[in-house]
C-alpha positions as a printed Julia matrix, in Angstrom:
247×3 Matrix{Float64}:
   0.06  -0.03   -0.1
   0.97   3.48   -0.76
  -0.11   6.81    0.4
   0.99  10.58    0.36
   1.11  13.71    2.58
  -1.96  14.52    4.3
  -1.98  14.34    8.18
  -0.88  17.76    9.0
  -3.35  19.52    6.76
  -6.09  17.32    8.62
  -4.96  18.17   11.92
  -4.63  21.69   10.99
  -8.53  21.71    9.86
  -9.56  20.06   13.24
  -8.07  22.9    14.93
  -9.69  25.74   12.61
 -12.76  26.41   14.28
 -13.66  26.54   18.07
 -17.31  25.28   17.58
 -15.9   22.24   15.31
 -13.39  21.55   18.2
 -15.93  21.64   20.78
 -18.68  19.38   18.63
 -15.36  16.88   18.78
 -15.03  16.97   22.27
 -18.74  16.58   23.48
 -18.57  13.33   21.01
 -15.73  12.08   22.55
 -16.83  13.04   25.91
 -19.95  10.84   25.57
 -17.96   7.84   24.28
 -15.54   8.03   26.77
 -18.47   8.34   29.44
 -20.06   5.44   27.79
 -17.05   3.18   27.72
 -16.14   4.14   31.4
 -19.52   3.01   32.76
 -18.87   0.12   34.89
 -15.13   0.31   35.06
 -13.51   3.26   35.11
  -9.86   2.37   35.21
  -8.06   2.21   31.52
  -5.66  -0.21   32.94
  -8.55  -2.87   33.12
 -10.76  -1.69   30.41
  -9.53  -1.91   27.17
 -12.02  -0.35   25.48
 -11.76   2.84   27.44
  -8.12   2.99   26.94
  -8.72   2.98   23.23
 -11.39   5.42   23.48
  -8.95   7.56   25.72
  -6.05   7.2    22.85
  -8.43   8.53   20.02
  -9.69  11.55   22.14
  -5.7   12.34   22.97
  -5.18  12.08   18.96
  -7.88  14.8    18.45
  -5.96  16.69   21.03
  -8.56  16.26   23.67
  -7.28  17.73   26.79
  -6.43  15.23   29.78
  -8.62  17.58   32.23
 -11.52  16.65   30.02
 -11.29  13.26   29.62
 -11.04  12.68   33.22
 -14.13  15.03   34.01
 -15.64  12.48   31.15
 -14.58   9.25   33.12
 -16.12  11.0    36.14
 -19.46  11.48   34.62
 -19.78   7.66   33.8
 -20.42   7.48   37.52
 -22.66  10.3    37.7
 -25.1   11.93   35.13
 -24.45   9.15   33.16
 -24.87   6.35   35.69
 -28.44   5.85   34.87
 -28.65   6.43   31.13
 -29.09   3.63   28.82
 -26.86   4.82   25.93
 -26.41   2.66   22.84
 -24.72   2.2    19.42
 -26.79   2.33   16.37
 -25.09   1.64   12.85
 -27.22   3.37    9.79
 -25.91   2.49    6.42
 -27.28   4.92    3.25
 -26.79   5.99    0.18
 -25.32   9.86   -0.9
 -25.37  11.4    -4.65
 -23.57  10.1    -7.25
 -23.8    6.76   -5.85
 -21.66   7.43   -2.61
 -22.07   5.04    0.3
 -22.25   6.08    3.97
 -22.03   4.47    7.54
 -23.08   6.44   10.07
 -22.15   5.36   13.8
 -24.08   6.87   16.43
 -24.59   6.73   20.37
 -27.95   7.64   21.24
 -30.78   7.23   24.06
 -33.4    7.95   21.66
 -33.4    5.7    18.51
 -36.37   7.19   17.03
 -35.27  10.37   17.25
 -31.77   9.55   15.84
 -33.25   7.41   12.99
 -35.5   10.94   12.09
 -32.53  12.89   12.17
 -30.04  10.96    9.91
 -32.98  10.23    7.54
 -34.12  13.64    7.17
 -30.39  14.85    6.75
 -29.7   12.36    4.36
 -33.0   13.39    2.26
 -32.22  16.75    2.4
 -29.14  16.37    0.7
 -30.15  14.28   -2.26
 -29.51  10.89   -0.3
 -31.78   8.29    1.4
 -31.47   5.44    4.31
 -30.86   2.13    3.21
 -31.21  -1.15    5.12
 -28.77  -3.03    7.07
 -25.95  -4.46    5.13
 -26.99  -2.35    2.14
 -23.17  -0.95    1.77
 -21.27  -2.35    4.68
 -19.94  -5.14    2.38
 -18.1   -2.6     0.28
 -15.84  -1.7     3.57
 -13.78  -3.54    5.85
 -13.49  -3.02    9.59
  -9.84  -1.77   10.84
  -8.01  -0.57   13.27
  -5.56   2.42   12.1
  -2.87   4.1    14.18
  -1.32   6.82   12.48
   2.09   8.43   13.7
   3.95  11.22   12.44
   7.12  10.5    10.15
  10.08  12.15   12.11
  13.77  11.84   11.65
  14.27   9.86   14.75
  11.35   7.44   13.67
  12.68   5.94   10.13
  10.37   3.48    7.93
  12.59   0.1     9.25
  12.02   1.04   12.86
   8.25   1.72   12.54
   7.88  -1.31   10.53
   9.73  -3.55   12.93
   7.33  -2.26   15.66
   4.32  -3.09   13.66
   5.35  -6.41   13.03
   6.52  -7.25   16.38
   3.14  -5.58   18.11
   1.01  -7.75   15.65
  -0.09  -5.32   13.06
  -1.18  -6.34    9.61
   0.22  -3.42    7.32
   2.18  -0.08    7.32
   1.43   2.42    5.05
   4.37   5.01    4.33
   3.36   8.39    3.56
   5.32  11.74    3.17
   4.5   12.63    6.93
   3.05   9.83    8.61
   2.73   6.18    8.73
  -0.29   4.71    8.81
  -0.33   1.35   10.89
  -3.09  -1.34   10.0
  -4.78  -3.99   12.72
  -7.36  -6.23   12.64
 -10.26  -5.06   15.36
  -9.19  -7.58   17.78
  -5.73  -6.64   17.72
  -6.24  -2.78   18.21
  -5.7   -2.75   21.63
  -2.5   -4.7    21.96
  -1.12  -2.94   19.04
  -1.65   0.35   20.74
  -0.22  -0.71   23.69
   2.7   -2.05   22.52
   3.3    1.02   20.2
   2.54   3.34   23.24
   5.47   1.37   25.17
   7.59   2.53   22.8
   6.85   6.34   23.5
   4.79   6.84   20.35
   1.98   9.05   20.31
  -1.01   9.06   17.6
  -2.22  11.57   14.87
  -5.1    9.17   14.79
  -6.07   5.91   16.89
  -9.5    4.54   15.86
 -11.18   1.15   14.4
 -13.02   2.57   11.21
 -14.8    1.21    8.27
 -12.44   1.65    5.46
 -13.68   1.57    1.76
 -12.32  -1.32   -0.25
 -12.65   1.17   -3.5
 -13.17   4.84   -3.77
 -15.07   6.55   -6.14
 -14.98  10.02   -7.77
 -17.59  12.61   -7.97
 -18.54  15.6   -10.07
 -17.43  18.86   -8.77
 -21.08  19.75   -8.5
 -21.61  16.22   -6.18
 -18.63  16.89   -4.29
 -20.1   20.01   -2.85
 -23.38  18.52   -2.11
 -21.77  15.57   -0.59
 -19.33  17.92    1.45
 -22.14  19.7     2.92
 -23.84  16.46    3.81
 -21.03  15.07    5.55
 -20.95  18.55    7.87
 -24.83  18.25    8.27
 -24.43  14.7     9.56
 -21.16  15.36   11.87
 -23.77  18.23   13.23
 -25.88  16.24   14.7
 -25.32  15.5    18.81
 -26.14  11.77   18.07
 -23.45  11.08   15.16
 -20.1    9.74   16.24
 -18.6    8.9    13.12
 -19.41   9.29    9.55
 -17.45   6.53    7.04
 -17.61   6.9     3.29
 -16.24   5.67    0.0
 -15.67   8.91   -1.82
 -12.18  10.37   -2.65
 -12.53  13.91   -1.73
  -9.39  15.85   -2.78
  -8.27  18.5    -0.11
 -10.0   21.7     0.41
  -6.92  23.3    -0.36
  -6.61  21.65   -4.04
 -10.18  22.48   -4.45
  -8.98  26.1    -4.01
  -6.54  26.29   -6.53
């Protein structure tokens, strides 16, 4: 597998708007609190440790993370949040998988369906597009002079990872979902920190949309990510960097 430079741009975009950052922290906070419910110790709760790693990769402060863990025993103690996954279509034959965390499935389903419809998409049945994606753990590490390709490859092999993709400014390390926690812990033990740390749905093939459809699809992604119950949105569209669009 091969790649190109993109991670610094993505990290910069994440920090552009305070509103966007606040929304990301709110979503991560809920995910942390739900993962911590019943066992707030990341040393013995690998799911919580994985979510904390994801939060740190998004530059969430430690104080915020600790407050969210405490919420698990407080205001969320009696809340019944559940993960619901929706599949659907956007413009131009695009495919979407939408992960949600909700305490009201009717509200969430209605919001997702309405948002898709307003942007030329539609909600599909379970399994309608998930076969186009692979569920993989991904850990992204910044490429530096002190961390060469041979070293990261050796670390990844020893940790039990499946693949390493070398980019201009980062390394992408892929794992099976079941191995994600062990690989993450091994790499952290080597002193590495992550630009991204998550288990996500990765498209097996990407499609290219027309400029008009691309603009509509970007609006759809923005509107979906603005929904409180939506945690992650995965898709199969090859989106150019916004900087490239402006050239």
